C-alpha positions as MATLAB code, in Angstrom:
seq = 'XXXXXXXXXXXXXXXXXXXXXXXXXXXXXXXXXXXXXXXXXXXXXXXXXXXXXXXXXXXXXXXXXXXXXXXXXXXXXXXXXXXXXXXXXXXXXXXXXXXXXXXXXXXXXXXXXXXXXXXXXXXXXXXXXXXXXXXXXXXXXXXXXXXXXXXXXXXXXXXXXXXXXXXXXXXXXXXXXXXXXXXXXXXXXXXXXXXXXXXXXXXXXXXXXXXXXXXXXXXXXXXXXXXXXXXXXXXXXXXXXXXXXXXXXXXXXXXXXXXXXXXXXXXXXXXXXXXXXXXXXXXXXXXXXXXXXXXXXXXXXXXXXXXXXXXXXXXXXXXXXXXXXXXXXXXXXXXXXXXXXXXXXXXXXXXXXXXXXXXXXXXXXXXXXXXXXXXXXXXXXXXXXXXXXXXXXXXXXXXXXXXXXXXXXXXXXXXXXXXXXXXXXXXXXXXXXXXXXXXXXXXXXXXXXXXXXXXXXXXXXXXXXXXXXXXXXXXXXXXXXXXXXXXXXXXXXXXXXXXXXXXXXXXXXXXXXXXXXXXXXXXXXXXXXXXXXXXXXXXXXXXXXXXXXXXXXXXXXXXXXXXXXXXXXXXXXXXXXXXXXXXXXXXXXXXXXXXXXXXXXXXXXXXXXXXXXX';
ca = [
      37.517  -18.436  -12.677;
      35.678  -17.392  -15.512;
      35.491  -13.823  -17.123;
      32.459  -12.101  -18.333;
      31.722   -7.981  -19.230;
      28.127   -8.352  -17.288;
      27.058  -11.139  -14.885;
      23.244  -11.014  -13.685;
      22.274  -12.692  -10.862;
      18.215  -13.879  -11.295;
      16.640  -15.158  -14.188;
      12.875  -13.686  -13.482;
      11.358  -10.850  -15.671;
      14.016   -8.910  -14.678;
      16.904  -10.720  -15.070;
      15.875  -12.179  -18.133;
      15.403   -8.392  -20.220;
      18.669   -7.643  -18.433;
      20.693  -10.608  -19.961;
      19.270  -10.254  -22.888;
      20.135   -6.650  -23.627;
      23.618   -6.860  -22.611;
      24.471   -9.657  -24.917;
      22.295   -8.080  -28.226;
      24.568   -4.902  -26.948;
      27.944   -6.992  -27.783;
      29.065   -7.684  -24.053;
      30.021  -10.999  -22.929;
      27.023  -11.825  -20.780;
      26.693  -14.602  -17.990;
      23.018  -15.653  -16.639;
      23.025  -17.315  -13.011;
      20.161  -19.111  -11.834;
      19.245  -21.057   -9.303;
      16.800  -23.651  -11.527;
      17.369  -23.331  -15.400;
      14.093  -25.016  -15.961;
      12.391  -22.032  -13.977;
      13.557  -18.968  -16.421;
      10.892  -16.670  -16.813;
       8.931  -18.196  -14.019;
       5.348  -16.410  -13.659;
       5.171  -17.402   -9.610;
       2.000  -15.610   -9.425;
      -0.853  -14.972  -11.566;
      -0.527  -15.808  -14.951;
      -1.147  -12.307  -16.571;
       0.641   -9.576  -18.299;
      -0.644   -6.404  -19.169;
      -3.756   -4.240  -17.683;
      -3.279   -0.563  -16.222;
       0.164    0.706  -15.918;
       1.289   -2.292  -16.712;
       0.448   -3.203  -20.489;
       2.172    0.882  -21.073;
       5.277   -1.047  -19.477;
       5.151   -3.975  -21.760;
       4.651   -1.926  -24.831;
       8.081    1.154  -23.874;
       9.429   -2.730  -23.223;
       8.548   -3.348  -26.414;
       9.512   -0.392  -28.472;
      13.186   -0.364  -26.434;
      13.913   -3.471  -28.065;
      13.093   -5.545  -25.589;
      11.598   -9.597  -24.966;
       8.587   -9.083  -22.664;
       5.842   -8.336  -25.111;
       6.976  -10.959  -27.922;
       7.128  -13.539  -25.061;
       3.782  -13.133  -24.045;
       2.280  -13.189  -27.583;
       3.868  -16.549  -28.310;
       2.419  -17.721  -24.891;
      -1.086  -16.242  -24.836;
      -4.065  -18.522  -24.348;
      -6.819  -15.218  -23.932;
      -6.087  -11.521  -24.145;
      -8.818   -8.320  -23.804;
      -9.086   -5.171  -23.978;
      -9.688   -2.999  -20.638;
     -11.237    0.377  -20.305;
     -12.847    0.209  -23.381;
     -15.850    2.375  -21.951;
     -13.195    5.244  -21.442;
     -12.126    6.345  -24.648;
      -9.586    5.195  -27.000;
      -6.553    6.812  -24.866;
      -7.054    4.922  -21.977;
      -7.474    1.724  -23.544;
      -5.160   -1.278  -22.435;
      -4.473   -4.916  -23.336;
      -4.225   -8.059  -20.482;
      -3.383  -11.128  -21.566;
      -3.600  -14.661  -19.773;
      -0.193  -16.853  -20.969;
       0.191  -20.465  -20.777;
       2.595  -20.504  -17.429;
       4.419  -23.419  -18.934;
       4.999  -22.207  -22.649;
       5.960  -18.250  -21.215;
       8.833  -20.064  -19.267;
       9.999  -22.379  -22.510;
       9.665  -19.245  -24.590;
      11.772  -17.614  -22.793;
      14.496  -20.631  -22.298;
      14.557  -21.129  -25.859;
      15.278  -17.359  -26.357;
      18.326  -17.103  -23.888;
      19.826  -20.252  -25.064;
      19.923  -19.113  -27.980;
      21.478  -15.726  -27.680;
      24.742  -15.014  -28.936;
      27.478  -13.197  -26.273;
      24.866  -14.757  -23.242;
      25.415  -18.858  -21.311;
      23.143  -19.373  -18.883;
      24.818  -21.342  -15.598;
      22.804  -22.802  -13.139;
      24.014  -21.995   -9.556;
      23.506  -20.071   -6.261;
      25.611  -16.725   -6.027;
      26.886  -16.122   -2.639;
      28.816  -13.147   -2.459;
      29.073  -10.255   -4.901;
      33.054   -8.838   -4.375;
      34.204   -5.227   -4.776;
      37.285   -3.752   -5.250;
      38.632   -0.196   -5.069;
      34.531    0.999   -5.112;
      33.937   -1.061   -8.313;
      32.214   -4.772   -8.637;
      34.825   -7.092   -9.300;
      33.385  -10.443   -9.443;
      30.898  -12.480   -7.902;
      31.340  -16.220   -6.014;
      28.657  -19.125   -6.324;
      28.034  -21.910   -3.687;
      29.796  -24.462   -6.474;
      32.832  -22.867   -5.884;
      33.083  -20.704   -9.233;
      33.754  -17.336   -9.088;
      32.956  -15.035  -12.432;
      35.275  -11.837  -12.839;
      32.578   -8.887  -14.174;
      33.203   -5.874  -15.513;
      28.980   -4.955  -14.328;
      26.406   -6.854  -12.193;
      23.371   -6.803  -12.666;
      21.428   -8.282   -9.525;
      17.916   -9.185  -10.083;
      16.829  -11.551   -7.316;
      13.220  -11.294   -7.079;
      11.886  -12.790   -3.587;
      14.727  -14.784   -2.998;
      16.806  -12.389   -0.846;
      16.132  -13.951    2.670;
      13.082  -15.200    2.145;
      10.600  -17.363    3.992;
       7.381  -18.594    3.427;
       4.106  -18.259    5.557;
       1.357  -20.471    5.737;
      -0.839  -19.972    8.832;
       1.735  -20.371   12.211;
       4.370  -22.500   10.094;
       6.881  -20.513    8.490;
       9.868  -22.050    6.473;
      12.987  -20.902    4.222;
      12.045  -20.634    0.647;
      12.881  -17.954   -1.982;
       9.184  -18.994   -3.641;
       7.507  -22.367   -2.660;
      10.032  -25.446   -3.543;
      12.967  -23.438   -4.137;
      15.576  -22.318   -1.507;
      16.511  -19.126   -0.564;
      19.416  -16.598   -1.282;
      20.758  -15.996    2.265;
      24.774  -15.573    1.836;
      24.041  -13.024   -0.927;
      21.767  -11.082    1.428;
      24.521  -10.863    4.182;
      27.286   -9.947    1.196;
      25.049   -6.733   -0.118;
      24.819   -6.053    3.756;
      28.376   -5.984    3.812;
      28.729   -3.809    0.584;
      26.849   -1.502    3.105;
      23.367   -1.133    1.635;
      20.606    0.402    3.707;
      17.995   -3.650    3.190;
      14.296   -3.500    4.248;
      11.745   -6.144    4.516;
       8.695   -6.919    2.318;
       6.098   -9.424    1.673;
       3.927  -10.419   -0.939;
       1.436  -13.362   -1.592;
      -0.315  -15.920   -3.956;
      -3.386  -17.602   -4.222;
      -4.787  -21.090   -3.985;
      -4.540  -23.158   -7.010;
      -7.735  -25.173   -8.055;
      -8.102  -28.188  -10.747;
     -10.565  -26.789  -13.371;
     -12.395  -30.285  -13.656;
     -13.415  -30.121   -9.692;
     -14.986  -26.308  -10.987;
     -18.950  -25.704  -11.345;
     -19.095  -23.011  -13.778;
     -22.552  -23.611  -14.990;
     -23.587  -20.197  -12.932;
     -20.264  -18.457  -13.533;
     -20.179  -15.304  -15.464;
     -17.946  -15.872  -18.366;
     -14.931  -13.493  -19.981;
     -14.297  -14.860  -23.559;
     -10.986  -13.871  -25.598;
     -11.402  -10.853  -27.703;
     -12.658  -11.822  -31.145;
     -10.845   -9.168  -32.790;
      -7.190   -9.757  -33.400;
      -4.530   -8.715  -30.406;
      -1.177   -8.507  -29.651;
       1.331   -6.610  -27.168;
       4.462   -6.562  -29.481;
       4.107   -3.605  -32.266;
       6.231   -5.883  -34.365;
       3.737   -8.805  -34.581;
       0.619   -8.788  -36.286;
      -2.437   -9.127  -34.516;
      -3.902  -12.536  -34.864;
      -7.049  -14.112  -33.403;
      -5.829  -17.069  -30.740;
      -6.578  -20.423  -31.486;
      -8.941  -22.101  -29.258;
      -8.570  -19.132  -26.720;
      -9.626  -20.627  -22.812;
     -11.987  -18.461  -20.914;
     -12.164  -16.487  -17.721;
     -14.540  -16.823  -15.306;
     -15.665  -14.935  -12.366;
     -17.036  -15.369   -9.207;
     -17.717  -13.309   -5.510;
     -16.937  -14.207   -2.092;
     -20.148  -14.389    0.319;
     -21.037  -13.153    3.894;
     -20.049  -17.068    4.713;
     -16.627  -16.383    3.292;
     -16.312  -13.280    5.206;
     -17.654  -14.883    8.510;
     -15.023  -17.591    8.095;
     -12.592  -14.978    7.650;
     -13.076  -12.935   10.815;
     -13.541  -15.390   13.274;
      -9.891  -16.998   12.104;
      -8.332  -13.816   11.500;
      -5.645  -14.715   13.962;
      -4.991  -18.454   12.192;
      -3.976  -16.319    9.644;
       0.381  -15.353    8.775;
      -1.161  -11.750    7.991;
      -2.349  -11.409   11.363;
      -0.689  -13.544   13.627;
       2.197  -11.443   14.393;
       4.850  -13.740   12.289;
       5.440  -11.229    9.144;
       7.634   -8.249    9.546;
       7.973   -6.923    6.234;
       5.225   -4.662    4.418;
       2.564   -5.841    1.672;
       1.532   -4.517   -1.251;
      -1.288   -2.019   -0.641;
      -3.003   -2.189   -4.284;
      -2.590   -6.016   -4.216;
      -3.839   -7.303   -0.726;
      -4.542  -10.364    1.023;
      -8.393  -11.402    1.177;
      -8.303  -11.127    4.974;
      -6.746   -7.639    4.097;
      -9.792   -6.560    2.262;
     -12.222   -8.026    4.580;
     -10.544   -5.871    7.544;
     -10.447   -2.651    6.005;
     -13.712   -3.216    3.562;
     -16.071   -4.427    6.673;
     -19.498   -2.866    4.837;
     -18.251   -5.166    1.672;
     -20.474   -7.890    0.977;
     -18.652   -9.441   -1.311;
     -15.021   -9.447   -3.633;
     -14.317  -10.765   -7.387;
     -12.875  -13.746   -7.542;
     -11.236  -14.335  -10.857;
     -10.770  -17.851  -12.364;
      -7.689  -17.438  -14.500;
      -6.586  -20.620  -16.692;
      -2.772  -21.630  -15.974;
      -1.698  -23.070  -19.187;
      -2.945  -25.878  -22.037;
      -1.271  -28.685  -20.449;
      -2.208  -28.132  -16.723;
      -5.826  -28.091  -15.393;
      -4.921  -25.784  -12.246;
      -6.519  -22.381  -12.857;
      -5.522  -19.576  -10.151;
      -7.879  -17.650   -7.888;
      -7.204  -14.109   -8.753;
      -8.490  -11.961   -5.623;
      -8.035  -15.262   -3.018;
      -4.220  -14.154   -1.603;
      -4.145  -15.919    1.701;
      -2.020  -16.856    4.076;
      -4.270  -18.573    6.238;
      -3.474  -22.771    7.126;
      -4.308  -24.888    4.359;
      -7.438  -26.068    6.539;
      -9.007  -22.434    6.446;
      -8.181  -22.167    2.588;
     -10.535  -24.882    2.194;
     -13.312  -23.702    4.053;
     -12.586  -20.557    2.519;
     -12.783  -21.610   -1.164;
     -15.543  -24.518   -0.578;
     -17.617  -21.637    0.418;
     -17.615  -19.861   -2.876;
     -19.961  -20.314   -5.599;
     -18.854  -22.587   -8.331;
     -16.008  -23.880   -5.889;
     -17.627  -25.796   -3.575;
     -16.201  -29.062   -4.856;
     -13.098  -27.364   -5.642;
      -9.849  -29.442   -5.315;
      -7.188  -27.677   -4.060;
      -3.928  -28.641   -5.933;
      -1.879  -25.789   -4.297;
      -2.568  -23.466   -0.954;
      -1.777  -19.713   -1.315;
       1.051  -18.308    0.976;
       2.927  -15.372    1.751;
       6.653  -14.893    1.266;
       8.784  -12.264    3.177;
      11.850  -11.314    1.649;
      14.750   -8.392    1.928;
      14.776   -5.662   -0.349;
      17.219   -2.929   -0.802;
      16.565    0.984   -0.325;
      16.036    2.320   -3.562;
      16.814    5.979   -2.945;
      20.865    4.422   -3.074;
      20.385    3.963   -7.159;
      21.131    6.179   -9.222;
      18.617    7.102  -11.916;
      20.584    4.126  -14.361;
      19.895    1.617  -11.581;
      23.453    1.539  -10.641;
      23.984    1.613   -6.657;
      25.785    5.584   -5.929;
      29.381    4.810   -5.005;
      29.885    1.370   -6.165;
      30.691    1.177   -9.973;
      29.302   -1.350  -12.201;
      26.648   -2.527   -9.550;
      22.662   -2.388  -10.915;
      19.651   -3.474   -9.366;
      16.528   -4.424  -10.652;
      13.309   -6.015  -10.026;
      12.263   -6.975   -6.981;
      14.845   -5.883   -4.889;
      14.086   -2.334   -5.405;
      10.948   -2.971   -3.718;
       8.707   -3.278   -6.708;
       5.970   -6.005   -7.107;
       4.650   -6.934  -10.531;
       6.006   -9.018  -13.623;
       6.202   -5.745  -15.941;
       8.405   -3.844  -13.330;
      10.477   -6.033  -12.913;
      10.907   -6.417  -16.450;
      10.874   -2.506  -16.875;
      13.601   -2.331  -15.050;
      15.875   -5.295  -15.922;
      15.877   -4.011  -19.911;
      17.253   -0.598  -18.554;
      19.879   -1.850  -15.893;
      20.801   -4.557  -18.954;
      21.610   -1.524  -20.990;
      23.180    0.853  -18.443;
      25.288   -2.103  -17.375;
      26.347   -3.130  -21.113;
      26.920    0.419  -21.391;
      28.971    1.148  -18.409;
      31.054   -1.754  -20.085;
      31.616   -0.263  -23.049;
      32.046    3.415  -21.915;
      28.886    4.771  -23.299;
      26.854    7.562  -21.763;
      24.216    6.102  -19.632;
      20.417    5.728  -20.457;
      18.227    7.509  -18.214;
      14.442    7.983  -19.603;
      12.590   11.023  -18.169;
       9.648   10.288  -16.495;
       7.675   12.650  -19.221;
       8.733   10.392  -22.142;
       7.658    6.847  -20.399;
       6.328    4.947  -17.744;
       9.495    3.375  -16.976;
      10.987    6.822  -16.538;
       8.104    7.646  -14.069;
       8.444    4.559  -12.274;
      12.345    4.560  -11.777;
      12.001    8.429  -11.252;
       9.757    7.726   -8.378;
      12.196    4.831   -6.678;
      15.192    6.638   -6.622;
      13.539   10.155   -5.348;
      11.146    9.037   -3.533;
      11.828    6.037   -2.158;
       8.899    3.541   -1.307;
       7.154    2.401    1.862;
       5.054   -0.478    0.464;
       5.650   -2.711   -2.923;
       5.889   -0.021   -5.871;
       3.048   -1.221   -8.145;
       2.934    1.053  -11.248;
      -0.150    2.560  -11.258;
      -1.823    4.987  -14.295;
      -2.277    7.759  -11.801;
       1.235    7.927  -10.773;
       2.051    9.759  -14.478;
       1.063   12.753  -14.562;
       1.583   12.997  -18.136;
      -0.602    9.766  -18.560;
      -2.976   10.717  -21.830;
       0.327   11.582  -23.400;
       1.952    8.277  -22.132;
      -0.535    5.745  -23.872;
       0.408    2.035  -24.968;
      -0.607    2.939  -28.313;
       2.184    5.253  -29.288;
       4.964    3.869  -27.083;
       6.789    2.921  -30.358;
       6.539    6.852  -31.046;
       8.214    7.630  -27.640;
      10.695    5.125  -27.480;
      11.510    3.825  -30.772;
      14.237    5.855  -31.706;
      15.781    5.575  -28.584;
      16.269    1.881  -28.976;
      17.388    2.361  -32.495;
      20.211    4.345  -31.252;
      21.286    1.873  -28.576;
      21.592   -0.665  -30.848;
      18.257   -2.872  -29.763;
      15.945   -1.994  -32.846;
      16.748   -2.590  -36.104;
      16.623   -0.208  -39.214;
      13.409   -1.826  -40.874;
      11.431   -1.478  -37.544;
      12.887    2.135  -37.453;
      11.543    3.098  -40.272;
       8.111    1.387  -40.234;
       7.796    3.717  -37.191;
       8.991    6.887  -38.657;
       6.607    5.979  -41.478;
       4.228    6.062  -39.060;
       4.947    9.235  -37.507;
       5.367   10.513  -41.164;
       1.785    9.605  -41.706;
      -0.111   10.644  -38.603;
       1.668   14.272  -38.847;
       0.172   14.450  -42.827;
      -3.302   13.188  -41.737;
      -3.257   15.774  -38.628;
      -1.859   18.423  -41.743;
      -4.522   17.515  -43.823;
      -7.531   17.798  -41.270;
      -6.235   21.287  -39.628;
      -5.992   22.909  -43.074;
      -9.224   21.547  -44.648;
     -11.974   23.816  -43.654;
     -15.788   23.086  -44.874;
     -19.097   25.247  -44.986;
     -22.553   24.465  -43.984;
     -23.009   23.236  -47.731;
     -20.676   20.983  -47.164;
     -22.051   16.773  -47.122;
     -20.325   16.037  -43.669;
     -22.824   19.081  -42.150;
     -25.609   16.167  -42.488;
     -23.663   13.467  -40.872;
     -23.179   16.112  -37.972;
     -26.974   16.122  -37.557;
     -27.144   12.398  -38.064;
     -24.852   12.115  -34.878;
     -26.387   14.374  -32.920;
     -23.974   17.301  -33.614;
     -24.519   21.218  -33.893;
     -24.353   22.049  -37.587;
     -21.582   24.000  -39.047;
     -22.066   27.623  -38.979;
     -21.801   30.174  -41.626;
     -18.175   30.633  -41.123;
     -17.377   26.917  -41.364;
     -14.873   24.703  -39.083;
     -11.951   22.735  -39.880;
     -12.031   19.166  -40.286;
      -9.533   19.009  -36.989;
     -12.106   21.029  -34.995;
     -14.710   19.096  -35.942;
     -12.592   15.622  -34.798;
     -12.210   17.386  -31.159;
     -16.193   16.623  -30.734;
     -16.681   13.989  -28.491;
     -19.268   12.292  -30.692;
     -17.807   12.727  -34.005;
     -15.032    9.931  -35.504;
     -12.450   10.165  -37.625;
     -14.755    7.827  -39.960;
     -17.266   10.361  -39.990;
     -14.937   12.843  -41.842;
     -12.701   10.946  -44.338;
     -13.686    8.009  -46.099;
     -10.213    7.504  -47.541;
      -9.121    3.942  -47.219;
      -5.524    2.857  -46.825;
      -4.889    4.405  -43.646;
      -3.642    2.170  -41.017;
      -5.660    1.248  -38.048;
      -2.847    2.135  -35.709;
      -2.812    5.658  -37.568;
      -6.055    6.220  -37.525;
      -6.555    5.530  -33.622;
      -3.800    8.054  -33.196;
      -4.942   11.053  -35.535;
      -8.419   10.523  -33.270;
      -6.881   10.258  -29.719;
      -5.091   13.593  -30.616;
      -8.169   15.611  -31.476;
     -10.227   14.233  -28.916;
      -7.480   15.331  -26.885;
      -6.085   18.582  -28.141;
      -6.531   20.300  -24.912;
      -5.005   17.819  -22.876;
      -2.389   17.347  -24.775;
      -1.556   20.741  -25.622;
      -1.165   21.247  -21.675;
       1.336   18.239  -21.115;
       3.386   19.609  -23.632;
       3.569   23.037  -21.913;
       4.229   21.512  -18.601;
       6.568   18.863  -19.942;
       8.634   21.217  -21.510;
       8.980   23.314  -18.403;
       9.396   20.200  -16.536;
      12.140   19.744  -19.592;
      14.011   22.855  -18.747;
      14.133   22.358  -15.272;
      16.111   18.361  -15.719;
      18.196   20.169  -17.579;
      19.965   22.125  -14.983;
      22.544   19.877  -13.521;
      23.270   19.783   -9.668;
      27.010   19.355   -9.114;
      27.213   15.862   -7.589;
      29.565   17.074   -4.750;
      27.401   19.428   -3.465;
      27.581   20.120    0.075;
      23.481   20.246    1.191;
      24.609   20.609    4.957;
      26.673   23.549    4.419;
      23.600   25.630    2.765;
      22.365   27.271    6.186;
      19.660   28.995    4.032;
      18.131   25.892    3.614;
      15.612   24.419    6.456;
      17.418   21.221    8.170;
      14.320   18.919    6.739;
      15.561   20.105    3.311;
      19.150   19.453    3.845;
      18.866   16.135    5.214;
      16.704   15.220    2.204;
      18.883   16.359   -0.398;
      21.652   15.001    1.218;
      19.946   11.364    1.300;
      18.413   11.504   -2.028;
      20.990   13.549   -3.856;
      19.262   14.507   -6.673;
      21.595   14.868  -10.132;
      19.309   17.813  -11.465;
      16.753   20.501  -10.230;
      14.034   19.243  -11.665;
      14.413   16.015   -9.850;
      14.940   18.006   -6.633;
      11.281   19.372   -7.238;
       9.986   15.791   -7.016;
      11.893   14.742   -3.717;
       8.499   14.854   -1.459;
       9.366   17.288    1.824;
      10.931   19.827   -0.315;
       9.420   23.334   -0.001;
       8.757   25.629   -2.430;
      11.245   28.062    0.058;
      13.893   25.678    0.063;
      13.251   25.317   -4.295;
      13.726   28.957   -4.671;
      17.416   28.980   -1.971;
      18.536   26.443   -3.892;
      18.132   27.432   -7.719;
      20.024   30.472   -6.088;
      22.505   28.292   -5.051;
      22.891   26.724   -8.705;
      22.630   29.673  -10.367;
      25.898   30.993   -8.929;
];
């Protein structure tokens, strides 16, 4: 029997962050995975970043956390999206090298002090007067924990699907994580089924992409991590893309019941944002064709993954089905595609700090919240790593408001909301989005991890010198007014803007016009691009911006007003029955996230800030 503060059971995306920030946080911190040459395993594509996700990697990043860092070390072609949409909605996606993301990571956790990794299977997580006491592996060990952190990905029952043949697997080649499923039934959690998929894998030599359009690596210089400089990527590999055909789609239909997503064998629900092909072909019948993205694997590997091909049709219809793609017609097929059905638990039992309600010491992350998506997971592992260290060493809990970050949104939503499909984070889900940008995540969340203990003082400061400088730039352009007289009036005209009037503007108003730059205005060099980008993105902005902070801080006021945990919603006969049954299941810990639980009426609102105000 060993003893450990935190024990984390998974060593994906999630279970990695988590690990990792309980043993930079001082607790004694014990890793268990099934394969410790699989840590950090990217089972499906090999991407990070793009919308709603890359604003995950970067809070990741500013938190103190591994994710973005990882992924910069690992990169083999990075972009930027949504270029065309202005500077606030721009996002970074990166392609890593599978292979070098996973020995990135190993190298990292080995060599963390407070953390060993041990390679097992965790059977049965034990509790003990309503706290987590310990966990037991297959082996025979059992580890005494103070906090668990459980972060099992797809492994939870699962089974693969591959046309009519279905087998055991928690992802293809490794087995699954049965006896723990039946012990967190035990524990009495309300456990769901889900399903996900992956695509075919192709060798890039057996590839035609003479008629391929081609996606090149951004010349400029990238990065996720704020702490890394941006540097061009040596000898970056391309994407290419491709469509499916009418032939595709023919093939499709008239085999739509050789197919796992059709056949009746899968019970659990798939991702709605992320669906099969067969998916889209049913509900998109007027489509004539999809993308078909070829997405490079690694340096060391020639398999390249068919981005938009998730299948789970035989392997003999996956053939037919790639061969009739342009630039895949000779395509060799080193891996088939497959879906995987797993159990997932009911996130509307966690608490907003990921920790189960009524069982002390017991987080979940990842997966098993019913979340799809590398940068969820990982979202969620750094904060249940911190709650959990935390818990240990009886600190207040973290909980980020869904108005500060996207994490915040995205665990706000699980644990009020609940899900009925995979939880993909998705731009539109934040209300306060423009305000929420990857490009000032360190301003958000930067302090935060400073104050936990996951950020150093030097990257502190270098972000309150930031802050320091975009609030004197924004000074300076608000106060400076010009005249018609003034040089910059003929640079208006040369863009295609109204000339100043008699009465002049102010060099901020004159930044809120959508075709004027902050270039156009100052020519005073020294100021950093990151800076710069902001200073523009808030007077292009102003209005926007100026409303999320009214509604934010109402929003503000409202969290603040505490419900009392005990609260008896069934004897409130004021409210309607729907109401009481809701707030009993969801128990919300303030008002304001009693506003969000969907079902509540505005009635019901107004009986029950009675209620609290007595």
């Amino acid at each position: 029997m060993k003893h450990y503060d935190v024990v984390v059971i998974g060593a994906g995306h999630a279970g990695c962050e988590a690990a990792l920030a309980a043993s930079r946080l001082g607790c004694a911190t014990a890793l268990v995975t099934l394969n410790l040459s699989e840590i950090g395993k990217m089972p499906c594509n090999p991407a990070i970043g793009g919308p709603g996700k890359s604003q995950l990697v970067r809070e990741i990043d500013a938190l103190g956390g591994e994710m973005a860092r990882v992924t910069d070390e690992a990169t083999i072609h990075i972009r930027l999206l949504n270029t065309s949409k202005g500077r606030a909605m721009r996002v970074h996606r990166a392609q890593a090298d599978r292979l070098a993301y996973k020995q990135v990571w190993k190298r990292i956790l080995e060599n963390a002090e407070n953390l060993e990794l041990i390679e097992g299977l965790v059977d049965e997580i034990m509790i003990s007067d309503g706290r987590v006491a310990r966990v037991r592996l297959r082996e025979g060990l059992r580890l005494v924990a103070r906090a668990v952190v459980v972060a099992t990905g797809t492994f939870l029952n699962g089974r693969v699907l591959i046309g009519d043949v279905v087998y055991p697997a928690g992802r293809a080649g490794e087995p699954p994580s049965i006896r723990l499923a039946e012990s967190l039934r035990r524990i009495g959690l309300g456990m769901g089924r889900m399903k996900t998929g992956t695509t075919p894998r192709v060798n890039r030599n057996s590839i035609d992409y003479s008629t391929l359009e081609r996606q090149d690596s951004s010349a400029e210089p990238l990065c996720f991590s704020f702490w890394n400089e941006p540097r061009p990527i040596e000898d970056p590999l391309a994407v290419y893309v491709t469509h499916t055909n009418e032939e595709t789609h023919r093939i499709i239909r008239e085999n739509l019941e050789e197919s796992a997503n059709y056949n009746g064998l899968i019970e659990g629900i798939g991702p709605r944002h992320c669906p099969s092909l067969e998916s889209k072909i049913v509900r998109f019948p007027d489509r004539k064709s999809h993308k078909v993205f070829l997405e490079p694997e690694g340096r060391e590997t020639a398999e390249v993954y068919l981005q938009g091909i998730y299948t789970a049709f035989s392997p003999e219809l996956q053939e037919s089905i790639v061969h009739s793609i342009e630039g895949l017609e000779e395509a060799q097929i080193e891996r088939y595609g497959y879906d995987i059905e797993y159990d997932y638990v009911d996130p509307i039992q966690l608490a907003p700090t990921l920790e189960i309600d009524g069982i002390k010491g017991l987080f979940l992350a990842g997966q098993i919240n019913g979340t799809t998506g590398y940068e969820e997971a990982a979202g969620q592992g750094l904060l249940a790593g911190i709650n959990a260290a935390r818990k240990v060493l009886g600190k207040e809990s973290l909980v980020i408001p869904r108005e500060r970050a996207f994490i915040g949104v995205m665990i706000d939503d699980l644990v009020t909301k609940g899900i009925t499909e995979p939880y993909r984070m998705l731009p539109s889900r934040a209300e306060y989005r423009i305000s929420l940008r990857e490009g000032n995540a360190d301003l958000r969340l930067t302090r935060i991890g400073y104050e936990i203990g996951l950020i150093d003082g030097e990257r502190y400061e270098a972000v309150e010198e930031k802050r320091r400088r975009i609030e004197r730039l924004l000074k300076e352009l608000k106060s400076t007014r010009i005249g018609p007289s003034d040089p910059i009036n003929r640079r208006l005209m040369e863009r295609g803007s109204s000339p100043l009037a008699d009465n002049g503007a102010s060099l901020f108003e004159l930044l809120r016009r959508p075709e004027i730059r902050l270039d156009d205005l100052l020519s005073e060099d020294g100021i950093p691009d990151d800076v710069r980008a902001e200073v523009e993105i808030e007077g292009k902005y102003a209005g926007y911006l100026a409303q999320h902070r009214s509604q934010i801080e109402r929003q503000r006021r409202m969290d603040e007003i505490p419900i009392p945990p005990d609260l008896d919603y069934g004897s409130i006969t004021n409210l309607s029955i729907e109401a009481r049954e809701l707030l009993s299941r969801v128990r919300p810990a303030t008002f304001g996230q009693a506003t969000r639980v969907p079902g509540i009426s505005q009635a019901d609102l107004s009986i029950l800030a009675i209620i609290l105000r007595r």
